[in-house]
Short mmCIF file of C-alpha atoms in Angstrom, two decimals:
data_model
loop_
_atom_site.label_atom_id
_atom_site.label_comp_id
_atom_site.label_asym_id
_atom_site.label_seq_id
_atom_site.Cartn_x
_atom_site.Cartn_y
_atom_site.Cartn_z
CA MET A 1 -12.13 13.45 3.93
CA SER A 2 -14.65 16.00 2.70
CA ASP A 3 -12.52 18.78 4.22
CA TYR A 4 -10.11 18.45 1.30
CA LYS A 5 -12.72 18.83 -1.43
CA VAL A 6 -12.98 22.26 -3.07
CA THR A 7 -16.65 23.25 -3.15
CA SER A 8 -16.24 27.04 -3.25
CA ASN A 9 -13.50 29.52 -4.00
CA ILE A 10 -10.40 29.00 -1.88
CA LEU A 11 -7.22 30.79 -0.88
CA LEU A 12 -4.36 28.32 -1.15
CA LYS A 13 -2.48 30.04 1.66
CA ASP A 14 -5.33 29.06 3.97
CA ARG A 15 -5.25 25.38 3.01
CA PRO A 16 -3.00 23.13 5.15
CA THR A 17 0.24 21.78 3.74
CA LYS A 18 0.85 19.28 6.52
CA VAL A 19 -1.42 16.77 8.23
CA VAL A 20 0.07 13.81 10.09
CA ILE A 21 -2.20 10.77 10.35
CA ASP A 22 -1.36 8.07 12.89
CA ASP A 23 -0.38 4.76 11.27
CA ALA A 24 -0.82 6.30 7.79
CA GLU A 25 1.28 3.61 6.10
CA LYS A 26 -0.66 0.80 7.80
CA GLU A 27 -4.00 2.41 6.92
CA LEU A 28 -2.89 2.93 3.32
CA LYS A 29 -2.15 -0.79 2.94
CA LYS A 30 -5.72 -1.58 3.97
CA VAL A 31 -7.31 0.95 1.63
CA ARG A 32 -5.21 0.18 -1.42
CA LYS A 33 -6.12 -3.52 -1.16
CA LYS A 34 -9.78 -2.52 -1.15
CA LEU A 35 -9.16 -0.26 -4.14
CA GLY A 36 -7.46 -3.10 -6.00
CA LYS A 37 -10.44 -5.41 -5.41
CA LEU A 38 -12.84 -2.66 -6.41
CA GLN A 39 -10.95 -2.14 -9.66
CA ASP A 40 -11.33 -5.85 -10.45
CA THR A 41 -15.08 -5.43 -10.04
CA MET A 42 -15.03 -2.29 -12.19
CA TYR A 43 -13.13 -4.17 -14.89
CA ALA A 44 -15.78 -6.88 -14.98
CA HIS A 45 -18.57 -4.29 -14.79
CA GLY A 46 -17.06 -2.40 -17.72
CA LYS A 47 -19.10 0.81 -17.53
CA TYR A 48 -16.89 3.33 -15.72
CA GLY A 49 -13.33 4.46 -16.25
CA VAL A 50 -11.49 6.42 -13.56
CA LEU A 51 -9.25 9.39 -14.32
CA VAL A 52 -6.88 10.45 -11.53
CA CYS A 53 -5.19 13.80 -12.11
CA LEU A 54 -2.14 14.75 -10.03
CA GLN A 55 -0.74 18.26 -9.95
CA GLY A 56 1.75 19.93 -7.67
CA MET A 57 4.98 21.85 -7.49
CA ASP A 58 8.29 20.07 -8.12
CA THR A 59 9.09 17.53 -5.34
CA ALA A 60 5.43 17.37 -4.23
CA GLY A 61 5.63 13.56 -4.27
CA LYS A 62 3.57 12.60 -7.32
CA ASP A 63 5.75 9.69 -8.44
CA SER A 64 6.02 8.03 -5.04
CA LEU A 65 2.31 8.54 -4.42
CA ILE A 66 1.48 6.68 -7.64
CA ARG A 67 3.86 3.87 -6.69
CA GLU A 68 2.39 3.42 -3.20
CA VAL A 69 -1.32 4.03 -3.81
CA PHE A 70 -1.64 1.71 -6.82
CA LYS A 71 0.73 -1.01 -5.61
CA ASP A 72 -2.03 -3.62 -5.14
CA PHE A 73 -3.70 -3.06 -8.51
CA ASN A 74 -3.67 -5.66 -11.24
CA VAL A 75 -1.21 -4.19 -13.74
CA ARG A 76 -3.79 -4.39 -16.51
CA GLY A 77 -6.13 -2.22 -14.44
CA VAL A 78 -4.11 0.98 -14.24
CA GLU A 79 -2.04 3.01 -16.70
CA VAL A 80 0.10 6.03 -15.84
CA HIS A 81 0.80 8.86 -18.26
CA SER A 82 3.49 11.43 -17.46
CA PHE A 83 2.95 14.51 -19.59
CA LYS A 84 6.14 16.41 -20.26
CA VAL A 85 7.04 19.01 -22.89
CA PRO A 86 4.81 18.36 -25.93
CA THR A 87 6.44 16.39 -28.72
CA GLU A 88 6.58 17.54 -32.33
CA LEU A 89 3.62 15.28 -33.14
CA GLU A 90 1.59 16.55 -30.17
CA LEU A 91 2.19 20.15 -31.21
CA LYS A 92 0.60 19.38 -34.57
CA HIS A 93 -2.70 18.84 -32.73
CA ASP A 94 -4.70 20.97 -30.31
CA TYR A 95 -3.38 20.99 -26.75
CA LEU A 96 -6.03 18.58 -25.41
CA TRP A 97 -5.44 15.91 -28.08
CA ARG A 98 -2.72 14.04 -26.22
CA HIS A 99 -4.92 13.90 -23.13
CA TYR A 100 -7.96 12.65 -25.02
CA ILE A 101 -6.07 9.70 -26.47
CA ALA A 102 -4.69 8.79 -23.02
CA LEU A 103 -8.07 8.59 -21.30
CA PRO A 104 -8.72 5.28 -19.49
CA GLU A 105 -10.88 2.59 -21.01
CA ARG A 106 -14.04 1.57 -19.18
CA GLY A 107 -13.06 -0.62 -16.26
CA ARG A 108 -9.58 0.84 -15.91
CA PHE A 109 -7.85 3.60 -13.96
CA GLY A 110 -5.82 6.20 -15.82
CA VAL A 111 -3.37 8.35 -13.87
CA PHE A 112 -2.20 11.65 -15.32
CA ASN A 113 1.09 12.59 -13.66
CA ARG A 114 0.89 16.26 -14.53
CA THR A 115 -2.16 16.86 -16.61
CA HIS A 116 -4.04 19.01 -19.10
CA TYR A 117 -3.77 21.73 -16.45
CA GLU A 118 -0.16 22.29 -17.43
CA ASN A 119 -1.74 24.21 -20.31
CA VAL A 120 -3.05 26.85 -17.88
CA LEU A 121 -0.23 26.65 -15.34
CA VAL A 122 3.25 26.40 -16.85
CA THR A 123 2.09 28.17 -20.01
CA ARG A 124 0.51 30.93 -17.96
CA VAL A 125 3.73 31.48 -16.02
CA HIS A 126 5.69 31.21 -19.30
CA PRO A 127 3.25 32.42 -21.99
CA GLU A 128 5.97 32.27 -24.63
CA TYR A 129 5.48 28.48 -24.62
CA ILE A 130 2.07 29.02 -26.23
CA LEU A 131 3.76 30.25 -29.39
CA GLY A 132 5.01 26.70 -30.00
CA GLU A 133 1.41 25.56 -30.47
CA ASN A 134 1.14 27.54 -33.73
CA ILE A 135 -2.40 28.73 -32.99
CA PRO A 136 -3.65 30.80 -35.96
CA THR A 137 -4.77 33.79 -33.89
CA ILE A 138 -1.67 33.90 -31.67
CA ASN A 139 1.36 35.49 -33.28
CA THR A 140 3.09 37.14 -30.33
CA VAL A 141 2.94 36.95 -26.55
CA ASP A 142 0.90 40.17 -26.63
CA ASP A 143 -1.95 38.19 -28.23
CA ILE A 144 -2.19 36.01 -25.11
CA ASN A 145 -4.62 38.06 -23.04
CA ASP A 146 -7.21 37.38 -20.33
CA ALA A 147 -9.76 36.39 -22.96
CA PHE A 148 -7.37 33.69 -24.17
CA TRP A 149 -7.14 32.15 -20.70
CA ASP A 150 -10.89 32.47 -20.14
CA LYS A 151 -11.46 30.49 -23.33
CA ARG A 152 -8.92 27.85 -22.37
CA PHE A 153 -10.55 27.31 -18.98
CA GLU A 154 -13.91 26.99 -20.72
CA GLN A 155 -12.44 24.36 -23.05
CA ILE A 156 -11.00 22.38 -20.13
CA ASN A 157 -14.32 22.48 -18.29
CA ASN A 158 -16.10 21.29 -21.44
CA PHE A 159 -13.54 18.51 -21.93
CA GLU A 160 -14.07 17.20 -18.40
CA LYS A 161 -17.86 17.50 -18.59
CA HIS A 162 -17.87 15.55 -21.85
CA VAL A 163 -15.78 12.64 -20.55
CA ALA A 164 -17.69 12.59 -17.24
CA ASP A 165 -21.01 12.41 -19.07
CA ASN A 166 -19.68 9.41 -20.96
CA GLY A 167 -18.68 7.31 -17.96
CA THR A 168 -15.33 8.61 -16.71
CA LEU A 169 -15.14 9.32 -12.98
CA ILE A 170 -12.71 12.18 -12.39
CA PHE A 171 -10.52 12.88 -9.36
CA LYS A 172 -8.22 15.92 -9.36
CA PHE A 173 -5.63 16.15 -6.60
CA PHE A 174 -3.44 19.18 -5.95
CA LEU A 175 -0.53 18.15 -3.72
CA ASN A 176 -0.23 21.26 -1.57
CA LEU A 177 3.46 21.50 -0.65
CA SER A 178 5.01 24.23 1.50
CA LYS A 179 7.96 26.21 0.17
CA ASP A 180 10.09 25.16 3.15
CA GLU A 181 9.41 21.47 2.50
CA GLN A 182 10.31 21.89 -1.16
CA LYS A 183 13.63 23.43 -0.12
CA TYR A 184 14.31 20.45 2.14
CA ARG A 185 13.49 17.96 -0.63
CA LEU A 186 15.63 19.76 -3.21
CA LEU A 187 18.58 19.81 -0.79
CA ARG A 188 18.02 16.10 -0.19
CA ARG A 189 18.34 15.48 -3.91
CA LEU A 190 21.68 17.30 -3.87
CA ASN A 191 23.00 15.72 -0.67
CA LYS A 192 22.17 12.11 -1.54
CA GLN A 193 24.17 10.84 -4.49
CA GLU A 194 21.53 8.29 -5.46
CA LYS A 195 19.02 11.17 -5.68
CA ASN A 196 21.22 13.51 -7.75
CA TRP A 197 19.68 12.39 -11.03
CA LYS A 198 16.37 13.89 -9.98
CA PHE A 199 17.81 17.39 -9.65
CA SER A 200 17.80 19.97 -12.43
CA PRO A 201 19.07 23.56 -12.20
CA GLY A 202 15.74 24.47 -13.78
CA ASP A 203 14.08 23.49 -10.49
CA LEU A 204 15.71 26.49 -8.82
CA LYS A 205 14.60 28.84 -11.60
CA GLU A 206 11.01 27.68 -11.23
CA ARG A 207 11.24 27.96 -7.43
CA LYS A 208 11.87 31.69 -7.80
CA LEU A 209 8.43 31.87 -9.42
CA TRP A 210 6.75 30.16 -6.46
CA ASP A 211 4.26 32.94 -5.74
CA THR A 212 3.25 33.21 -9.40
CA TYR A 213 2.65 29.46 -9.59
CA GLN A 214 0.57 29.55 -6.42
CA GLU A 215 -1.63 32.28 -7.90
CA CYS A 216 -2.08 30.29 -11.11
CA TYR A 217 -2.89 27.07 -9.24
CA GLN A 218 -5.41 28.87 -7.08
CA ASP A 219 -7.12 30.42 -10.08
CA ALA A 220 -7.20 27.12 -11.98
CA ILE A 221 -8.65 25.23 -9.01
CA ASN A 222 -11.31 27.86 -8.37
CA ARG A 223 -12.38 27.98 -12.02
CA THR A 224 -12.55 24.26 -12.61
CA SER A 225 -13.63 22.47 -9.43
CA LYS A 226 -17.02 21.09 -10.45
CA GLU A 227 -19.23 18.43 -8.90
CA HIS A 228 -18.48 16.07 -11.81
CA ALA A 229 -14.75 16.85 -11.66
CA PRO A 230 -13.84 18.17 -8.21
CA TRP A 231 -10.45 19.31 -6.98
CA TYR A 232 -9.04 18.11 -3.69
CA THR A 233 -6.18 20.01 -2.04
CA ILE A 234 -4.01 17.42 -0.32
CA PRO A 235 -1.52 18.44 2.41
CA ALA A 236 1.71 17.11 0.90
CA ASP A 237 4.47 17.86 3.42
CA ASP A 238 3.99 14.44 5.06
CA LYS A 239 4.13 11.88 2.27
CA PRO A 240 2.60 8.84 4.04
CA SER A 241 -0.40 10.89 5.14
CA ALA A 242 -0.86 12.43 1.70
CA ARG A 243 -0.88 9.01 0.07
CA TYR A 244 -3.44 7.66 2.53
CA ILE A 245 -5.72 10.68 2.09
CA VAL A 246 -5.72 10.32 -1.69
CA ALA A 247 -6.45 6.59 -1.54
CA LYS A 248 -9.18 7.02 1.07
CA ILE A 249 -10.91 9.75 -0.93
CA MET A 250 -10.96 7.61 -4.06
CA TYR A 251 -12.27 4.56 -2.23
CA ASP A 252 -14.95 6.46 -0.32
CA VAL A 253 -16.25 8.15 -3.47
CA LEU A 254 -16.18 5.02 -5.63
CA LYS A 255 -18.09 3.03 -3.01
CA THR A 256 -21.01 5.44 -3.40
CA TYR A 257 -21.56 4.04 -6.92
CA THR A 258 -23.80 1.19 -5.87
CA ASP A 259 -24.32 0.13 -9.48
CA ILE A 260 -20.71 -1.04 -9.75
CA VAL A 261 -21.16 -4.80 -9.35
CA GLU A 262 -19.80 -7.88 -11.05
CA PRO A 263 -22.08 -9.02 -13.87
CA GLU A 264 -24.06 -12.19 -13.32
CA LEU A 265 -23.62 -15.23 -15.54
CA GLU A 266 -26.20 -15.81 -18.20
CA GLU A 267 -28.95 -18.05 -16.86
CA ASP A 268 -28.25 -20.95 -19.23
CA ILE A 269 -24.61 -21.03 -18.06
CA LYS A 270 -25.47 -20.61 -14.37
CA VAL A 271 -27.86 -23.60 -14.27
CA ASN A 272 -25.21 -25.84 -15.83
CA ILE A 273 -22.29 -24.97 -13.54
CA GLU A 274 -22.33 -28.36 -11.82
CA GLN A 275 -22.32 -30.06 -15.20
CA TYR A 276 -19.27 -28.06 -16.27
CA LYS A 277 -17.47 -28.98 -13.05
CA GLN A 278 -18.24 -32.64 -13.59
CA GLN A 279 -17.09 -32.45 -17.18
CA LEU A 280 -13.71 -31.09 -16.06
CA ASN A 281 -13.32 -33.54 -13.17
CA ASN A 282 -13.99 -36.47 -15.49
CA GLU A 283 -11.18 -35.63 -17.91
#
C-alpha cells in the first residue's frame, strides 16, 4: 500500500484513478473487523486519537466509503464531521477553529468528510469566498495574493504538526476520481429517481472548473504531505477497491504502533479476581 503514499512532489495526472482488487468487498470485511477491534484497544489505551481526512471531487465516494469502512466500529469510537459552508458562528472565528473543536478525543477516530483543506481548495478556486471571513488585512479579492496562500499553507502545516505532536495520528486521503467516472456518477444521480436528491446544478458549474481544482489539489498535496501527516492518493473509480485500500492503509500503519495495548489491571485487583468471581457467584 506504500505506492499510494505521497513522499515527494507528484503530478496528479500520473496517479492512477482506477485499481481493481480481486474480492475487494470480502477483503474489506476482514480488515474493518480488525480495525474495529484495534479501536477498542485504542479506547482502553487512551493515548492516541486518529484523524481521518477525506477529500475529493464531487461524487468521489466519500460518504459511502465512511459507511463501509467504519461499519464494524463501536459507535462511541468514531465520529464523523461533514464540513460545509461555514456558519455565521464559525465565520466569527479563524478558519481553523471549527476543525480544532472537532478533533477526536484520545482513543477515538474522527473522520473529516471534507476538511480544513477546503480553505485552500474551494476558496482558492473562488477567492471571493475569503471575503466572508472578515480578515482585517483582506478588503478585496486583489488582496488575496500568493503570499496569502503561502501563509495559509504554513498555518495548516503548523496545525497538523501541533495535533500530531500531542497524540493525534493523521491520515489524509485524496480520492482520485477521473472526469469520465464523475460524469457517469452525475448522470446516475439524474437517471435514478431515488438518487435525484443528491444532484445539484452547482455540481455542473464546479465540473467546468475541473482542471483548476486538479491544479489546486496537486499543489495542496505537494505542500502538505509530511511524515507526521501524509497524503495518500487513492484510485477512486472503483469504489470497493478504494474502500479496501483506505482501510488496509489505516490498519497497516496503526499496527506499527506497538505501544498501543490494553492497560493491565492494578496488581491489587488482579490478585483478587478469583475472589471477585466467587463473590458474584455466591449472590
